[in-house]
PDB file of C-alpha atoms in Angstrom:
ATOM      1  CA  GLY A 488     -10.429  -6.995 -12.890  1.00  0.00           C
ATOM      2  CA  ASN A 489      -7.488  -4.748 -12.161  1.00  0.00           C
ATOM      3  CA  SER A 490      -4.220  -6.436 -11.342  1.00  0.00           C
ATOM      4  CA  VAL A 491      -0.476  -5.932 -11.296  1.00  0.00           C
ATOM      5  CA  THR A 492       2.166  -8.476 -12.212  1.00  0.00           C
ATOM      6  CA  GLN A 493       5.595  -7.790 -10.888  1.00  0.00           C
ATOM      7  CA  MET A 494       8.984  -9.324 -11.491  1.00  0.00           C
ATOM      8  CA  GLU A 495       9.661 -11.924  -8.856  1.00  0.00           C
ATOM      9  CA  GLY A 496      12.599 -11.559  -6.566  1.00  0.00           C
ATOM     10  CA  PRO A 497      14.695 -11.571  -4.693  1.00  0.00           C
ATOM     11  CA  VAL A 498      17.107  -9.421  -6.637  1.00  0.00           C
ATOM     12  CA  THR A 499      20.692  -9.098  -5.442  1.00  0.00           C
ATOM     13  CA  LEU A 500      22.982  -6.494  -6.983  1.00  0.00           C
ATOM     14  CA  SER A 501      26.358  -4.998  -6.288  1.00  0.00           C
ATOM     15  CA  GLU A 502      26.600  -1.329  -5.452  1.00  0.00           C
ATOM     16  CA  GLU A 503      26.511   0.933  -8.535  1.00  0.00           C
ATOM     17  CA  ALA A 504      24.854  -1.745 -10.671  1.00  0.00           C
ATOM     18  CA  PHE A 505      21.888  -0.964 -12.925  1.00  0.00           C
ATOM     19  CA  LEU A 506      18.470  -1.922 -11.629  1.00  0.00           C
ATOM     20  CA  THR A 507      15.340  -2.902 -13.522  1.00  0.00           C
ATOM     21  CA  ILE A 508      12.221  -4.276 -11.879  1.00  0.00           C
ATOM     22  CA  ASN A 509       9.521  -5.184 -14.363  1.00  0.00           C
ATOM     23  CA  CYS A 510       5.866  -4.380 -13.776  1.00  0.00           C
ATOM     24  CA  THR A 511       2.892  -4.923 -16.070  1.00  0.00           C
ATOM     25  CA  TYR A 512      -0.727  -4.226 -15.358  1.00  0.00           C
ATOM     26  CA  THR A 513      -4.256  -5.082 -16.374  1.00  0.00           C
ATOM     27  CA  ALA A 514      -6.908  -2.465 -15.828  1.00  0.00           C
ATOM     28  CA  THR A 515     -10.250  -1.238 -17.032  1.00  0.00           C
ATOM     29  CA  GLY A 516     -10.314   2.458 -17.525  1.00  0.00           C
ATOM     30  CA  TYR A 517      -7.278   4.663 -17.105  1.00  0.00           C
ATOM     31  CA  PRO A 518      -5.207   3.749 -14.074  1.00  0.00           C
ATOM     32  CA  SER A 519      -2.689   5.749 -12.148  1.00  0.00           C
ATOM     33  CA  LEU A 520       0.499   3.797 -11.567  1.00  0.00           C
ATOM     34  CA  PHE A 521       2.756   3.860  -8.532  1.00  0.00           C
ATOM     35  CA  TRP A 522       5.923   2.427  -7.113  1.00  0.00           C
ATOM     36  CA  TYR A 523       6.005   2.092  -3.334  1.00  0.00           C
ATOM     37  CA  VAL A 524       9.045   1.110  -1.272  1.00  0.00           C
ATOM     38  CA  GLN A 525       9.010  -0.666   2.066  1.00  0.00           C
ATOM     39  CA  TYR A 526      12.128  -0.632   4.223  1.00  0.00           C
ATOM     40  CA  PRO A 527      12.507  -3.303   6.914  1.00  0.00           C
ATOM     41  CA  GLY A 528      10.038  -2.831   9.741  1.00  0.00           C
ATOM     42  CA  GLU A 529       8.462   0.228   8.165  1.00  0.00           C
ATOM     43  CA  GLY A 530       5.347   1.189   6.276  1.00  0.00           C
ATOM     44  CA  LEU A 531       4.946   1.816   2.573  1.00  0.00           C
ATOM     45  CA  GLN A 532       6.404   4.996   1.149  1.00  0.00           C
ATOM     46  CA  LEU A 533       5.535   6.379  -2.238  1.00  0.00           C
ATOM     47  CA  LEU A 534       8.606   6.341  -4.455  1.00  0.00           C
ATOM     48  CA  LEU A 535       7.136   7.718  -7.665  1.00  0.00           C
ATOM     49  CA  LYS A 536       3.943   7.836  -9.682  1.00  0.00           C
ATOM     50  CA  ALA A 537       2.514   8.498 -13.144  1.00  0.00           C
ATOM     51  CA  THR A 538      -1.077   9.356 -13.879  1.00  0.00           C
ATOM     52  CA  LYS A 539      -1.312   9.139 -17.659  1.00  0.00           C
ATOM     53  CA  ALA A 540       0.288   7.455 -20.636  1.00  0.00           C
ATOM     54  CA  ASP A 541       3.886   8.490 -21.441  1.00  0.00           C
ATOM     55  CA  ASP A 542       4.301  10.215 -18.084  1.00  0.00           C
ATOM     56  CA  LYS A 543       7.631   9.550 -16.411  1.00  0.00           C
ATOM     57  CA  GLY A 544       7.781   9.420 -12.638  1.00  0.00           C
ATOM     58  CA  SER A 545      11.134  10.003 -11.000  1.00  0.00           C
ATOM     59  CA  ASN A 546      12.532  10.314  -7.498  1.00  0.00           C
ATOM     60  CA  LYS A 547      15.877   9.656  -5.780  1.00  0.00           C
ATOM     61  CA  GLY A 548      17.417   8.447  -9.039  1.00  0.00           C
ATOM     62  CA  PHE A 549      14.594   5.991  -9.724  1.00  0.00           C
ATOM     63  CA  GLU A 550      12.493   6.329 -12.869  1.00  0.00           C
ATOM     64  CA  ALA A 551       9.485   4.621 -14.413  1.00  0.00           C
ATOM     65  CA  THR A 552       7.563   5.449 -17.587  1.00  0.00           C
ATOM     66  CA  TYR A 553       3.857   4.739 -18.049  1.00  0.00           C
ATOM     67  CA  ARG A 554       3.664   2.709 -21.277  1.00  0.00           C
ATOM     68  CA  LYS A 555       0.082   2.192 -22.341  1.00  0.00           C
ATOM     69  CA  GLU A 556       0.989   0.244 -25.469  1.00  0.00           C
ATOM     70  CA  THR A 557       2.821  -2.407 -23.458  1.00  0.00           C
ATOM     71  CA  THR A 558       0.792  -1.896 -20.233  1.00  0.00           C
ATOM     72  CA  SER A 559       4.035  -1.565 -18.319  1.00  0.00           C
ATOM     73  CA  PHE A 560       5.622   0.605 -15.653  1.00  0.00           C
ATOM     74  CA  HIS A 561       9.124  -0.765 -15.180  1.00  0.00           C
ATOM     75  CA  LEU A 562      11.277   0.684 -12.404  1.00  0.00           C
ATOM     76  CA  GLU A 563      14.869   1.610 -13.214  1.00  0.00           C
ATOM     77  CA  LYS A 564      17.865   3.109 -11.471  1.00  0.00           C
ATOM     78  CA  GLY A 565      21.217   3.653 -13.050  1.00  0.00           C
ATOM     79  CA  SER A 566      23.391   3.088  -9.999  1.00  0.00           C
ATOM     80  CA  VAL A 567      22.003   1.444  -6.877  1.00  0.00           C
ATOM     81  CA  GLN A 568      23.285   1.992  -3.363  1.00  0.00           C
ATOM     82  CA  VAL A 569      23.273  -0.219  -0.290  1.00  0.00           C
ATOM     83  CA  SER A 570      20.623   2.065   1.183  1.00  0.00           C
ATOM     84  CA  ASP A 571      18.253   1.104  -1.670  1.00  0.00           C
ATOM     85  CA  SER A 572      17.869  -2.358  -0.158  1.00  0.00           C
ATOM     86  CA  ALA A 573      14.135  -2.742   0.441  1.00  0.00           C
ATOM     87  CA  VAL A 574      10.988  -4.315  -0.967  1.00  0.00           C
ATOM     88  CA  TYR A 575       9.507  -2.533  -3.979  1.00  0.00           C
ATOM     89  CA  PHE A 576       5.807  -2.731  -4.844  1.00  0.00           C
ATOM     90  CA  CYS A 577       4.226  -1.743  -8.125  1.00  0.00           C
ATOM     91  CA  ALA A 578       0.609  -0.637  -7.723  1.00  0.00           C
ATOM     92  CA  LEU A 579      -2.312   0.845  -9.567  1.00  0.00           C
ATOM     93  CA  SER A 580      -5.558   2.577  -8.766  1.00  0.00           C
ATOM     94  CA  THR A 581      -8.461   3.706 -10.902  1.00  0.00           C
ATOM     95  CA  THR A 582     -11.584   5.744 -10.454  1.00  0.00           C
ATOM     96  CA  ASN A 583     -13.531   2.477 -10.801  1.00  0.00           C
ATOM     97  CA  ASN A 584     -11.754   0.769  -7.912  1.00  0.00           C
ATOM     98  CA  ASN A 585     -11.376   2.685  -4.722  1.00  0.00           C
ATOM     99  CA  ASP A 586      -8.361   0.736  -3.575  1.00  0.00           C
ATOM    100  CA  MET A 587      -4.733   0.228  -4.482  1.00  0.00           C
ATOM    101  CA  ARG A 588      -3.884  -3.048  -6.200  1.00  0.00           C
ATOM    102  CA  PHE A 589      -0.358  -4.160  -5.460  1.00  0.00           C
ATOM    103  CA  GLY A 590       2.051  -6.477  -7.155  1.00  0.00           C
ATOM    104  CA  ALA A 591       3.661  -9.230  -5.117  1.00  0.00           C
ATOM    105  CA  GLY A 592       6.680  -7.094  -4.258  1.00  0.00           C
ATOM    106  CA  THR A 593      10.330  -7.486  -5.220  1.00  0.00           C
ATOM    107  CA  ARG A 594      12.963  -7.678  -2.529  1.00  0.00           C
ATOM    108  CA  LEU A 595      16.146  -5.881  -3.537  1.00  0.00           C
ATOM    109  CA  THR A 596      19.423  -6.434  -1.719  1.00  0.00           C
ATOM    110  CA  VAL A 597      22.395  -4.288  -2.664  1.00  0.00           C
ATOM    111  CA  LYS A 598      25.800  -5.489  -1.526  1.00  0.00           C
ATOM    112  CA  PRO A 599      28.810  -3.222  -1.040  1.00  0.00           C
TER     113      PRO A 599
ATOM    114  CA  ALA B 841       4.279  17.507   7.290  1.00  0.00           C
ATOM    115  CA  ALA B 842       1.615  15.551   9.113  1.00  0.00           C
ATOM    116  CA  GLY B 843       1.442  11.862   8.307  1.00  0.00           C
ATOM    117  CA  VAL B 844      -1.028   9.075   8.875  1.00  0.00           C
ATOM    118  CA  ILE B 845      -0.993   7.959  12.497  1.00  0.00           C
ATOM    119  CA  GLN B 846      -1.825   4.454  13.585  1.00  0.00           C
ATOM    120  CA  SER B 847      -2.170   3.053  17.059  1.00  0.00           C
ATOM    121  CA  PRO B 848      -1.117   0.876  18.626  1.00  0.00           C
ATOM    122  CA  ARG B 849       2.060   0.047  16.724  1.00  0.00           C
ATOM    123  CA  HIS B 850       2.196  -3.443  18.178  1.00  0.00           C
ATOM    124  CA  LEU B 851      -0.561  -5.605  19.611  1.00  0.00           C
ATOM    125  CA  ILE B 852      -0.496  -9.105  21.031  1.00  0.00           C
ATOM    126  CA  LYS B 853      -3.767 -10.975  21.513  1.00  0.00           C
ATOM    127  CA  GLU B 854      -4.923 -14.484  22.274  1.00  0.00           C
ATOM    128  CA  LYS B 855      -7.116 -16.544  19.963  1.00  0.00           C
ATOM    129  CA  ARG B 856     -10.797 -15.621  20.144  1.00  0.00           C
ATOM    130  CA  GLU B 857     -10.040 -12.222  21.648  1.00  0.00           C
ATOM    131  CA  THR B 858     -11.018  -8.860  20.169  1.00  0.00           C
ATOM    132  CA  ALA B 859      -8.740  -6.125  18.864  1.00  0.00           C
ATOM    133  CA  THR B 860      -9.319  -2.517  17.848  1.00  0.00           C
ATOM    134  CA  LEU B 861      -6.915  -0.676  15.583  1.00  0.00           C
ATOM    135  CA  LYS B 862      -7.052   3.072  15.161  1.00  0.00           C
ATOM    136  CA  CYS B 863      -6.107   5.316  12.266  1.00  0.00           C
ATOM    137  CA  TYR B 864      -5.823   9.087  12.092  1.00  0.00           C
ATOM    138  CA  PRO B 865      -5.611  10.274   8.466  1.00  0.00           C
ATOM    139  CA  ILE B 866      -3.725  13.266   7.187  1.00  0.00           C
ATOM    140  CA  PRO B 867      -5.766  16.429   7.872  1.00  0.00           C
ATOM    141  CA  ARG B 868      -8.238  17.260   5.096  1.00  0.00           C
ATOM    142  CA  HIS B 869      -7.931  13.827   3.498  1.00  0.00           C
ATOM    143  CA  ASP B 870     -11.418  12.538   2.832  1.00  0.00           C
ATOM    144  CA  THR B 871     -10.735   8.859   2.157  1.00  0.00           C
ATOM    145  CA  VAL B 872      -9.346   6.175   4.456  1.00  0.00           C
ATOM    146  CA  TYR B 873      -8.286   2.676   3.452  1.00  0.00           C
ATOM    147  CA  TRP B 874      -7.359  -0.410   5.463  1.00  0.00           C
ATOM    148  CA  TYR B 875      -4.944  -3.066   4.209  1.00  0.00           C
ATOM    149  CA  GLN B 876      -3.661  -6.339   5.626  1.00  0.00           C
ATOM    150  CA  GLN B 877      -0.129  -7.513   4.854  1.00  0.00           C
ATOM    151  CA  GLY B 878       0.784 -11.068   5.801  1.00  0.00           C
ATOM    152  CA  PRO B 879       4.433 -12.114   6.184  1.00  0.00           C
ATOM    153  CA  GLY B 880       6.185 -11.847   2.826  1.00  0.00           C
ATOM    154  CA  GLN B 881       2.940 -10.853   1.128  1.00  0.00           C
ATOM    155  CA  ASP B 882       1.730  -7.779  -0.693  1.00  0.00           C
ATOM    156  CA  PRO B 883      -0.858  -5.582   1.037  1.00  0.00           C
ATOM    157  CA  GLN B 884      -4.414  -6.765   0.540  1.00  0.00           C
ATOM    158  CA  PHE B 885      -7.235  -4.237   0.524  1.00  0.00           C
ATOM    159  CA  LEU B 886      -9.813  -4.703   3.273  1.00  0.00           C
ATOM    160  CA  ILE B 887     -12.175  -1.749   3.253  1.00  0.00           C
ATOM    161  CA  SER B 888     -12.360   1.975   2.582  1.00  0.00           C
ATOM    162  CA  PHE B 889     -14.372   4.983   3.663  1.00  0.00           C
ATOM    163  CA  TYR B 890     -15.117   8.184   1.812  1.00  0.00           C
ATOM    164  CA  GLU B 891     -16.525  11.091   3.783  1.00  0.00           C
ATOM    165  CA  LYS B 892     -17.383   8.764   6.681  1.00  0.00           C
ATOM    166  CA  MET B 893     -19.360   6.336   4.515  1.00  0.00           C
ATOM    167  CA  GLN B 894     -18.118   2.891   3.545  1.00  0.00           C
ATOM    168  CA  SER B 895     -17.174   3.143  -0.107  1.00  0.00           C
ATOM    169  CA  ASP B 896     -15.567  -0.159  -1.062  1.00  0.00           C
ATOM    170  CA  LYS B 897     -15.088  -3.550   0.445  1.00  0.00           C
ATOM    171  CA  GLY B 898     -12.296  -5.968  -0.318  1.00  0.00           C
ATOM    172  CA  SER B 899     -11.270  -9.203   1.313  1.00  0.00           C
ATOM    173  CA  ILE B 900     -12.423  -8.254   4.806  1.00  0.00           C
ATOM    174  CA  PRO B 901     -13.637 -11.211   6.903  1.00  0.00           C
ATOM    175  CA  ASP B 902     -17.099 -11.030   8.423  1.00  0.00           C
ATOM    176  CA  ARG B 903     -15.440 -11.072  11.854  1.00  0.00           C
ATOM    177  CA  PHE B 904     -13.965  -7.659  11.090  1.00  0.00           C
ATOM    178  CA  SER B 905     -15.796  -4.364  10.955  1.00  0.00           C
ATOM    179  CA  ALA B 906     -14.705  -0.803  10.542  1.00  0.00           C
ATOM    180  CA  GLN B 907     -16.076   2.681  10.691  1.00  0.00           C
ATOM    181  CA  GLN B 908     -15.024   6.260  10.176  1.00  0.00           C
ATOM    182  CA  PHE B 909     -15.991   8.859  12.727  1.00  0.00           C
ATOM    183  CA  SER B 910     -17.011  12.503  12.463  1.00  0.00           C
ATOM    184  CA  ASP B 911     -13.401  13.630  13.015  1.00  0.00           C
ATOM    185  CA  TYR B 912     -12.391  11.324  10.117  1.00  0.00           C
ATOM    186  CA  HIS B 913     -10.415   8.915  12.223  1.00  0.00           C
ATOM    187  CA  SER B 914     -11.168   5.284  11.551  1.00  0.00           C
ATOM    188  CA  GLU B 915     -11.207   2.123  13.643  1.00  0.00           C
ATOM    189  CA  LEU B 916     -10.874  -1.470  12.528  1.00  0.00           C
ATOM    190  CA  ASN B 917     -12.550  -3.887  14.932  1.00  0.00           C
ATOM    191  CA  MET B 918     -11.489  -7.513  14.810  1.00  0.00           C
ATOM    192  CA  SER B 919     -13.347 -10.175  16.765  1.00  0.00           C
ATOM    193  CA  SER B 920     -12.852 -13.902  17.355  1.00  0.00           C
ATOM    194  CA  LEU B 921      -9.210 -13.530  16.418  1.00  0.00           C
ATOM    195  CA  GLU B 922      -7.514 -16.434  14.681  1.00  0.00           C
ATOM    196  CA  LEU B 923      -3.843 -17.281  14.331  1.00  0.00           C
ATOM    197  CA  GLY B 924      -4.083 -16.400  10.650  1.00  0.00           C
ATOM    198  CA  ASP B 925      -5.017 -12.822  11.509  1.00  0.00           C
ATOM    199  CA  SER B 926      -1.426 -12.187  12.577  1.00  0.00           C
ATOM    200  CA  ALA B 927      -0.227  -9.575  10.110  1.00  0.00           C
ATOM    201  CA  LEU B 928       0.725  -5.966   9.588  1.00  0.00           C
ATOM    202  CA  TYR B 929      -2.339  -3.758   9.223  1.00  0.00           C
ATOM    203  CA  PHE B 930      -1.919  -0.542   7.316  1.00  0.00           C
ATOM    204  CA  CYS B 931      -4.139   2.444   7.157  1.00  0.00           C
ATOM    205  CA  ALA B 932      -3.810   4.869   4.258  1.00  0.00           C
ATOM    206  CA  SER B 933      -5.492   8.131   3.425  1.00  0.00           C
ATOM    207  CA  SER B 934      -5.943  10.181   0.295  1.00  0.00           C
ATOM    208  CA  LEU B 935      -7.574  13.307  -1.002  1.00  0.00           C
ATOM    209  CA  PHE B 936     -10.186  12.474  -3.617  1.00  0.00           C
ATOM    210  CA  ARG B 937     -11.044   8.820  -3.851  1.00  0.00           C
ATOM    211  CA  GLY B 938      -9.856   6.784  -6.779  1.00  0.00           C
ATOM    212  CA  ARG B 939      -6.731   7.584  -8.715  1.00  0.00           C
ATOM    213  CA  ASP B 940      -4.938   9.767  -6.242  1.00  0.00           C
ATOM    214  CA  GLU B 941      -1.868   8.785  -4.296  1.00  0.00           C
ATOM    215  CA  GLN B 942      -2.452   7.045  -0.988  1.00  0.00           C
ATOM    216  CA  PHE B 943      -0.341   7.936   2.012  1.00  0.00           C
ATOM    217  CA  PHE B 944       0.353   5.004   4.286  1.00  0.00           C
ATOM    218  CA  GLY B 945       0.735   4.909   8.028  1.00  0.00           C
ATOM    219  CA  PRO B 946       3.508   2.934   9.746  1.00  0.00           C
ATOM    220  CA  GLY B 947       1.199   0.003  10.383  1.00  0.00           C
ATOM    221  CA  THR B 948       0.040  -1.977  13.400  1.00  0.00           C
ATOM    222  CA  ARG B 949       1.669  -5.347  13.849  1.00  0.00           C
ATOM    223  CA  LEU B 950      -0.892  -7.754  15.275  1.00  0.00           C
ATOM    224  CA  THR B 951       0.277 -11.046  16.718  1.00  0.00           C
ATOM    225  CA  VAL B 952      -2.331 -13.620  17.685  1.00  0.00           C
ATOM    226  CA  LEU B 953      -1.096 -16.341  20.029  1.00  0.00           C
TER     227      LEU B 953
END
């Protein structure tokens, strides 16, 4: 079945540090891949997405590239800010499964 | 831009009581999804509706039921509540079922005492 494996947290970084959160997936068919962010006490917000191999999603300085050969969609940001502190979820969906499959989530804390 | 609306935002119930959660999708979205997120957990898919028909079923307990109405809003009905049902319940909507992005509501936090 479809599943997402995500780097376990929590991750604690200093402001302006480089961020990588690893995500790999297993899917039948051709999935779309997503990164969602959840701030404390709030719902899930789409951060970025990619719908086919080699696509790069980007938003707010975050980037992730859909790598079919390694079945990965790692999230990166060159310089994190305190306001980036949140839980990040990698997710996938396919036309075969009418639901979003989420990774376990990675809690990021950025310290000044 | 209009977002997904959920009500109520917070709900406190006693064990064995019944709860109804409501979801109003983004206008013109044809698919609605329900997810349950336990404390420190990732969202787990419960059920979805496409054009008012149930389209997929996930880990939804038999005590729960849901439906989508003619105006596309959806309700999740939960009966015989248990302590373990305490969680954040999200509704999401999308245009075109399957691979498209899902837009999430703010969630309903259910606490069962």
